[in-house]
PDB file of C-alpha atoms in Angstrom:
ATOM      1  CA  UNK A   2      95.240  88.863  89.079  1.00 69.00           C
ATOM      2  CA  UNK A   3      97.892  88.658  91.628  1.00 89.00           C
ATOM      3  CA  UNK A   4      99.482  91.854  92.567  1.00 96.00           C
ATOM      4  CA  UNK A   5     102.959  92.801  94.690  1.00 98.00           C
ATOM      5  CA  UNK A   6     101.577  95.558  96.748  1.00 97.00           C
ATOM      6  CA  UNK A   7     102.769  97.821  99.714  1.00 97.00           C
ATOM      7  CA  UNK A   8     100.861  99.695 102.618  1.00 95.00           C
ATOM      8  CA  UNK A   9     102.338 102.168 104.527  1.00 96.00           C
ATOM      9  CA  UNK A  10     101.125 104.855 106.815  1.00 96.00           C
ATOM     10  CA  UNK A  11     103.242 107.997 106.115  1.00 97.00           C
ATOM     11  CA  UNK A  12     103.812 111.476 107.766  1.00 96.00           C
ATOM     12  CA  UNK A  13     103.011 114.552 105.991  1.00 96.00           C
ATOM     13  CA  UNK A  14     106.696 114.988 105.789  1.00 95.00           C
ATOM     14  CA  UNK A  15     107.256 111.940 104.039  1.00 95.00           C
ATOM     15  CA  UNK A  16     108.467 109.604 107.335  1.00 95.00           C
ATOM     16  CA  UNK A  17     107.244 105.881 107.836  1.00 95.00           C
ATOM     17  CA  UNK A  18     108.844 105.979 111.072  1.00 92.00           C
ATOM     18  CA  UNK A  19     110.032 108.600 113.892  1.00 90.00           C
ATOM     19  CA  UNK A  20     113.507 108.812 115.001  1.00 87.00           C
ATOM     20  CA  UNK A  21     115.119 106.603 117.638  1.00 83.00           C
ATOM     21  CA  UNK A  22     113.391 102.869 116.817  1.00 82.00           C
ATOM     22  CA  UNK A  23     114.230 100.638 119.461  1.00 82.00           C
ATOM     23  CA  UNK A  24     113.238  97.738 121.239  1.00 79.00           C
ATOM     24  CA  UNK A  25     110.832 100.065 123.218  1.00 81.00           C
ATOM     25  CA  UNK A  26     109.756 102.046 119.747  1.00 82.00           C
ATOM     26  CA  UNK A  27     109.076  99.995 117.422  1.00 83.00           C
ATOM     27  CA  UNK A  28     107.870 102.830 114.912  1.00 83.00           C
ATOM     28  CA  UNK A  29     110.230 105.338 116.728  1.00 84.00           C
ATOM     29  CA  UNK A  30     109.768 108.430 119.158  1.00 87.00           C
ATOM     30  CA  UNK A  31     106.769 110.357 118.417  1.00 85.00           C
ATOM     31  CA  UNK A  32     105.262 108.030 116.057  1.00 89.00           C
ATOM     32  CA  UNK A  33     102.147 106.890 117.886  1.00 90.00           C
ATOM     33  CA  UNK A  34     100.125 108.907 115.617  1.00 90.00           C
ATOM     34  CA  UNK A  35     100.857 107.058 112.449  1.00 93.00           C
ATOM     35  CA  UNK A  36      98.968 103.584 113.506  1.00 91.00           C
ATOM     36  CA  UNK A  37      96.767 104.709 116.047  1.00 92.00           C
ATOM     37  CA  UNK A  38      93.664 105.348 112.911  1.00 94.00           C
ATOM     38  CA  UNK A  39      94.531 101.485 112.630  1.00 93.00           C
ATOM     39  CA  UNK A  40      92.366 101.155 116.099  1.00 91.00           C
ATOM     40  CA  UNK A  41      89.623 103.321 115.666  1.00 91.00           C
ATOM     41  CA  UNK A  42      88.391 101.842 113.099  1.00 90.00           C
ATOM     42  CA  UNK A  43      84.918 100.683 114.959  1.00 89.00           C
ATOM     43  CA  UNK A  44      84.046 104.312 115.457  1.00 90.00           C
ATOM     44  CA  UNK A  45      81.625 105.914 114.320  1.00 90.00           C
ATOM     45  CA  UNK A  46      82.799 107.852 110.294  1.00 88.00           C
ATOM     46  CA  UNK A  47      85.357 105.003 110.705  1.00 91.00           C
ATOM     47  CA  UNK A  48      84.360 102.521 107.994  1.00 92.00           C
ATOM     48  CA  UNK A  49      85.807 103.504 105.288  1.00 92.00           C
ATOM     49  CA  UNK A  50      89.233 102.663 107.227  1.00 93.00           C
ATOM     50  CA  UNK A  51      88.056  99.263 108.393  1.00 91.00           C
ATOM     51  CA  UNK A  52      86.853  98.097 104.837  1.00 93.00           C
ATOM     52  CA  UNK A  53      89.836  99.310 103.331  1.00 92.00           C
ATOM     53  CA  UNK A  54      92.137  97.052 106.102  1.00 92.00           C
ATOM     54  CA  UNK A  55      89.795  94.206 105.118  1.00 91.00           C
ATOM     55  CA  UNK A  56      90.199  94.526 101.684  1.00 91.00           C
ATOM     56  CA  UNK A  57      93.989  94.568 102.085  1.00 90.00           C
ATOM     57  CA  UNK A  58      93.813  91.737 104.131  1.00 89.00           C
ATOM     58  CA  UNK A  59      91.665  89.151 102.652  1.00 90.00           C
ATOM     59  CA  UNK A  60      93.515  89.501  99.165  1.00 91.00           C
ATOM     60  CA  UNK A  61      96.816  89.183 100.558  1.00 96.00           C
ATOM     61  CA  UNK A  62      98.382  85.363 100.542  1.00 96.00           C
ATOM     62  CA  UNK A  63     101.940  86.170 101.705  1.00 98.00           C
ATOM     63  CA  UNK A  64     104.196  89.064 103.543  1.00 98.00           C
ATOM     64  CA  UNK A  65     107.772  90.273 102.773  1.00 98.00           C
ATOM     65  CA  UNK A  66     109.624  92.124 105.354  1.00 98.00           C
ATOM     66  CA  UNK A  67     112.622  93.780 106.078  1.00 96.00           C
ATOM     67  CA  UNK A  68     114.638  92.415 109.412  1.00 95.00           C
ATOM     68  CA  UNK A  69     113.989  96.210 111.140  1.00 90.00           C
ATOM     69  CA  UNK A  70     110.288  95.134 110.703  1.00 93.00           C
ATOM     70  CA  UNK A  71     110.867  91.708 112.565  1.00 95.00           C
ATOM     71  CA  UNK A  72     113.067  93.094 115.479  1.00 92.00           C
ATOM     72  CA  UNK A  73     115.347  95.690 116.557  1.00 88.00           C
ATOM     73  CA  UNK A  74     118.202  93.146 116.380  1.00 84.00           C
ATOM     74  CA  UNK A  75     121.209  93.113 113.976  1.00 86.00           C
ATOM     75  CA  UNK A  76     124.243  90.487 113.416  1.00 92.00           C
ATOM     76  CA  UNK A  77     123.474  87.141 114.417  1.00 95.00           C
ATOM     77  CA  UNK A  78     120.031  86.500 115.430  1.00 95.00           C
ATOM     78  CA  UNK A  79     118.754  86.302 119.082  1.00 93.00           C
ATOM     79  CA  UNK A  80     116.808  83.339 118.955  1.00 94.00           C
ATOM     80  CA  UNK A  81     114.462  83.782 121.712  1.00 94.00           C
ATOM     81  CA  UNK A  82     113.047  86.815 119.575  1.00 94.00           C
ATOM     82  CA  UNK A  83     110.271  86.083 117.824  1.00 95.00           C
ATOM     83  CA  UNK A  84     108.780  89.518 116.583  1.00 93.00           C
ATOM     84  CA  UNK A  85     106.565  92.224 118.380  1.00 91.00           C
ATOM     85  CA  UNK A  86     103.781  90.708 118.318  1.00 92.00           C
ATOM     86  CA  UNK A  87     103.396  87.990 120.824  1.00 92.00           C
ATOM     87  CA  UNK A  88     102.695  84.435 120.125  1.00 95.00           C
ATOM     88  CA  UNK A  89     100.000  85.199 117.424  1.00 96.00           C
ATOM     89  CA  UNK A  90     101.033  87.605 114.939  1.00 95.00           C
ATOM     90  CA  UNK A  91      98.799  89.403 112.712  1.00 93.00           C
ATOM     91  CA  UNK A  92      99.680  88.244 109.607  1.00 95.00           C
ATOM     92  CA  UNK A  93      98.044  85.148 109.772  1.00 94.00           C
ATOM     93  CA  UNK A  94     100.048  84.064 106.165  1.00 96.00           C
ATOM     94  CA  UNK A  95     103.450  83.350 105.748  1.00 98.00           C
ATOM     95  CA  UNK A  96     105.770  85.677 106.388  1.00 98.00           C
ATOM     96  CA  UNK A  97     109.426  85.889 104.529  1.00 98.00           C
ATOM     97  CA  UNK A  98     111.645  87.726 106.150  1.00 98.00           C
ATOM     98  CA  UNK A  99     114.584  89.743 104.377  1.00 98.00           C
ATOM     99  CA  UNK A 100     118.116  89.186 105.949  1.00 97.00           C
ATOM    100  CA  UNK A 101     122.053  88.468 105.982  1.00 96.00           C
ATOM    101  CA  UNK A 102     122.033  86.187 108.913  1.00 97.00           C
ATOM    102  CA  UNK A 103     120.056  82.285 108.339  1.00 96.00           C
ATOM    103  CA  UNK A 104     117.675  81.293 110.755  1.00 97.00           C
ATOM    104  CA  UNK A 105     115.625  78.283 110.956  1.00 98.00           C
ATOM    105  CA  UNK A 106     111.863  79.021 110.001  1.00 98.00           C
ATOM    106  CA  UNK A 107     109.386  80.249 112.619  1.00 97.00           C
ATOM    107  CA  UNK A 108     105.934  78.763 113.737  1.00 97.00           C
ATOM    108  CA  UNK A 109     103.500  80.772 115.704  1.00 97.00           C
ATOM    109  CA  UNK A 110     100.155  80.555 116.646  1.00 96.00           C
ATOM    110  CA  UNK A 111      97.223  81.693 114.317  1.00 95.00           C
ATOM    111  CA  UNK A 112      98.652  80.259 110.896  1.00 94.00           C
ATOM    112  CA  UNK A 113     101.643  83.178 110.867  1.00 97.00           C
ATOM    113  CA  UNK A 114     104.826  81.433 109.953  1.00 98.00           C
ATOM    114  CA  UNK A 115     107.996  83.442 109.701  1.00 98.00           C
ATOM    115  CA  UNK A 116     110.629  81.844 106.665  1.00 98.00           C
ATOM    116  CA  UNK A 117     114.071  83.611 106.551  1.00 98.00           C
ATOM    117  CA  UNK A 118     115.513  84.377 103.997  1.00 98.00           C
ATOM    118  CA  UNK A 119     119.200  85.315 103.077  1.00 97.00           C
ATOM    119  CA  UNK A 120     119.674  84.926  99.370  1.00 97.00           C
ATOM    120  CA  UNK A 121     117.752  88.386  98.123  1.00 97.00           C
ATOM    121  CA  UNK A 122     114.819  90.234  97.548  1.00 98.00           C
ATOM    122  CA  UNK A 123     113.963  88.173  94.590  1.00 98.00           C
ATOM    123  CA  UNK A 124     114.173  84.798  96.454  1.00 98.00           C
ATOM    124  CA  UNK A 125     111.997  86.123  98.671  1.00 98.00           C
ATOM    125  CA  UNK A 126     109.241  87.278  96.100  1.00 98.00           C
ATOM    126  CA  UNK A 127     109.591  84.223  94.133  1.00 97.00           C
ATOM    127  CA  UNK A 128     109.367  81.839  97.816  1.00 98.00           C
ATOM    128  CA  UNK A 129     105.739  84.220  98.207  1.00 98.00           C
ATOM    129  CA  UNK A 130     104.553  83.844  95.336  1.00 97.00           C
ATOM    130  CA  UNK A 131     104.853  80.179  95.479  1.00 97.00           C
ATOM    131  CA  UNK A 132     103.142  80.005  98.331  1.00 97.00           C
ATOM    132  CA  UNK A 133     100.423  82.510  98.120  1.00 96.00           C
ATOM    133  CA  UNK A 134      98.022  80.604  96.087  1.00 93.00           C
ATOM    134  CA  UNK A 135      96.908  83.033  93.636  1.00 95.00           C
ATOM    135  CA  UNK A 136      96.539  86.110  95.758  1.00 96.00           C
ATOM    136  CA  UNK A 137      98.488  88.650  96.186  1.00 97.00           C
ATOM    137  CA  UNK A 138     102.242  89.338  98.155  1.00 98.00           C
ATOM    138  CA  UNK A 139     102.763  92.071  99.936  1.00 97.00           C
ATOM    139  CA  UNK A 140     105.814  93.910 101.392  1.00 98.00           C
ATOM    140  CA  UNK A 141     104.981  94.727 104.582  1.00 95.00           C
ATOM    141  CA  UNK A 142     107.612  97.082 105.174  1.00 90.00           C
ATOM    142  CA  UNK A 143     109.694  98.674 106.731  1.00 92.00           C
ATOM    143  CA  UNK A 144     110.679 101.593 104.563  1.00 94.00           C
ATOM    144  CA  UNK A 145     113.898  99.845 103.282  1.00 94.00           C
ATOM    145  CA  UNK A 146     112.317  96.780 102.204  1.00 97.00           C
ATOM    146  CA  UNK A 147     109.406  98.718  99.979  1.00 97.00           C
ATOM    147  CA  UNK A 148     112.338 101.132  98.435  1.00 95.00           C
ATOM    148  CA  UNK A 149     114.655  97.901  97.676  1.00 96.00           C
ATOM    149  CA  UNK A 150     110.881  96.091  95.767  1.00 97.00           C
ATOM    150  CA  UNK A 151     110.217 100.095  94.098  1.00 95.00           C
ATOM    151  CA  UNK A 152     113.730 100.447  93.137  1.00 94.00           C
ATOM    152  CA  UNK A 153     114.453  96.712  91.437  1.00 95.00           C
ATOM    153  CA  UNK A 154     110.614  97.965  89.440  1.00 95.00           C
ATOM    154  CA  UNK A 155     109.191  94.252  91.201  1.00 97.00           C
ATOM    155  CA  UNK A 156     106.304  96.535  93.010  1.00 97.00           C
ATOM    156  CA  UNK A 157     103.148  96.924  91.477  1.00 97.00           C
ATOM    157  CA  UNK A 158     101.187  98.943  93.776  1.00 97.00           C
ATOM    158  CA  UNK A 159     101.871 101.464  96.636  1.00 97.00           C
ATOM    159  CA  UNK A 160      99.168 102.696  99.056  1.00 97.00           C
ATOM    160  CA  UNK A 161     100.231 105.087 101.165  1.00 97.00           C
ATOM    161  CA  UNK A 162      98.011 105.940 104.258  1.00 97.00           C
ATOM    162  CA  UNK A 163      98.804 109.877 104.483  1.00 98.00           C
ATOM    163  CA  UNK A 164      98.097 111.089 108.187  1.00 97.00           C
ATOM    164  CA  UNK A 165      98.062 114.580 109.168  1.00 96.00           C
ATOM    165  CA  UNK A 166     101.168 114.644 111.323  1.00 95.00           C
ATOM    166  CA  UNK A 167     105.392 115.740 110.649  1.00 95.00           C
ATOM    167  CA  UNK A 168     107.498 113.853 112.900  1.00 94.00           C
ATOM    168  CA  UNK A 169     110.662 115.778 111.595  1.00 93.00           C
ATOM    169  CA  UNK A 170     113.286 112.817 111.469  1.00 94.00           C
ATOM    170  CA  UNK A 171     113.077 108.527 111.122  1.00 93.00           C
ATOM    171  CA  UNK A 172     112.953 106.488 108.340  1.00 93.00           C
ATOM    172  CA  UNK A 173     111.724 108.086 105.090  1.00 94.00           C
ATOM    173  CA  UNK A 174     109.956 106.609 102.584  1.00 94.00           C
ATOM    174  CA  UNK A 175     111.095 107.352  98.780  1.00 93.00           C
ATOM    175  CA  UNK A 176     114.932 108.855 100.065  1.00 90.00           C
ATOM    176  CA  UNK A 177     116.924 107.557  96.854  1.00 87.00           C
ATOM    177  CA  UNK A 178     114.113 106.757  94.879  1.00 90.00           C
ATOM    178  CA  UNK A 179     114.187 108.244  91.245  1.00 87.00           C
ATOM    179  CA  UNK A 180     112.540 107.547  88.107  1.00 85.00           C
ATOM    180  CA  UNK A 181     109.612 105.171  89.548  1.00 90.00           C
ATOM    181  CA  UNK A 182     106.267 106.781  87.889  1.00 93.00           C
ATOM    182  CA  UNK A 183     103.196 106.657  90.155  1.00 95.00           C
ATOM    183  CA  UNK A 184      99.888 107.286  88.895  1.00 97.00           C
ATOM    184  CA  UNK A 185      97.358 107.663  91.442  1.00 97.00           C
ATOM    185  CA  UNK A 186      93.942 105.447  91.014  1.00 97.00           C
ATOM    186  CA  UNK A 187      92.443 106.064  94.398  1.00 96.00           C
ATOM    187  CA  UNK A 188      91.583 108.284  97.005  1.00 97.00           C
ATOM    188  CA  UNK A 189      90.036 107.466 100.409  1.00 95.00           C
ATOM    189  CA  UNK A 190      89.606 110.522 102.807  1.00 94.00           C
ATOM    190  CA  UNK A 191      88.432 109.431 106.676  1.00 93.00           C
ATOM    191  CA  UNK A 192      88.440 112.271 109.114  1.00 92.00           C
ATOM    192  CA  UNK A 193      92.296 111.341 110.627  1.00 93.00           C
ATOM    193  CA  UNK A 194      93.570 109.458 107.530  1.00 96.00           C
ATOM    194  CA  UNK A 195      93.805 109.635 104.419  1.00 97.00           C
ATOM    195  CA  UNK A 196      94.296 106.505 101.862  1.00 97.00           C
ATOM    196  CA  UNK A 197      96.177 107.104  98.364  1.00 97.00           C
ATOM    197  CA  UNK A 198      96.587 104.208  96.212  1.00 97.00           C
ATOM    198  CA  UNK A 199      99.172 104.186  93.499  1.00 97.00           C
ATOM    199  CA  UNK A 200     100.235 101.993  90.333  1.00 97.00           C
ATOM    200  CA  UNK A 201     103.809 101.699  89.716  1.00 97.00           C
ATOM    201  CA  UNK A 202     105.266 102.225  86.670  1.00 91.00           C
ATOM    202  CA  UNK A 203     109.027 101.465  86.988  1.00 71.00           C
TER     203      UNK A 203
END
């Protein structure tokens, strides 16, 4: 059945990113240590971290995202950004894109194709769901977006990827958010990560 799901990785101290995001920091100062598990997933103890980012992956048929996740811009869009990621972003699925501002939709290479969208978060879950063909839509982040899908009780799964670092300041996850129920139904442990997965109960 499809699912509106979340993954995050997360400080011990509750942060998604580090302080001072910028064009040159995308996850902030000090941050590094939240995706770099993401890349080490060929070593050797590392499975467990690779099948899980498969899993995610291959059941996933659309993205939401907050504008901080797209760029570092604000106002009126700069349109000779096109994301952090080069010509082919990962996502490989249509992507919606949470903002005030319209912009015409995006192409890129590898099947990745950025819609905009500046009429609400439930425009942009009902556009997804449309469009993801059964599977399931997930809000790729940043922290803003996944506390606007928690808070509005339209998210049906969290899984947060707990690594053991404090970055002290950035963007936290769950600031504001009160009375969402999670019960835990999963726990992964790899030796630099580990993977909680939650159902929400709004």
């Amino acid at each position: 059945m499809s699912i509106v799901t979340a993954n995050l990785a997360i400080s011990l101290d509750g942060f998604t990113a580090g302080p001072g995001q910028d064009a040159d920091h995308p996850f902030g100062v000090g941050a590094d240590a939240l995706t770099a598990w993401m890349f080490e997933t060929g070593q050797p103890g590392r499975e467990q971290d690779g099948k899980l980012l498969n899993d995610l992956h291959a059941g996933t048929g659309a993205h939401i995202m907050g504008r901080n996740m797209f760029g570092p811009g604000r106002g009126e869009w700069d349109l000779d950004w096109t994301g952090w990621w080069g010509p082919e972003p990962p996502y490989h699925a249509p992507v919606f894109v949470l903002t005030h501002y319209p912009r015409a939709s995006l192409t890129m290479q590898g099947g990745t194709t950025f819609t905009f969208v500046d009429d609400g978060i439930e425009s942009a879950l009902e556009q997804a769901r449309a469009i993801a063909g059964g599977k399931n839509v997930e809000i790729a982040g940043g922290a803003a977006a996944v506390r606007q899908y928690l808070v509005a009780g339209l998210l049906d799964e969290l899984v947060l990827h707990l690594v053991p670092t404090v970055l002290g300041g950035g963007e936290r996850l769950l600031d504001g958010v009160d009375g969402v129920e999670l019960e835990p139904v999963e726990v992964i442990a790899s030796p630099t990560v580990t993977h909680l997965r939650y159902r929400v109960h709004p």
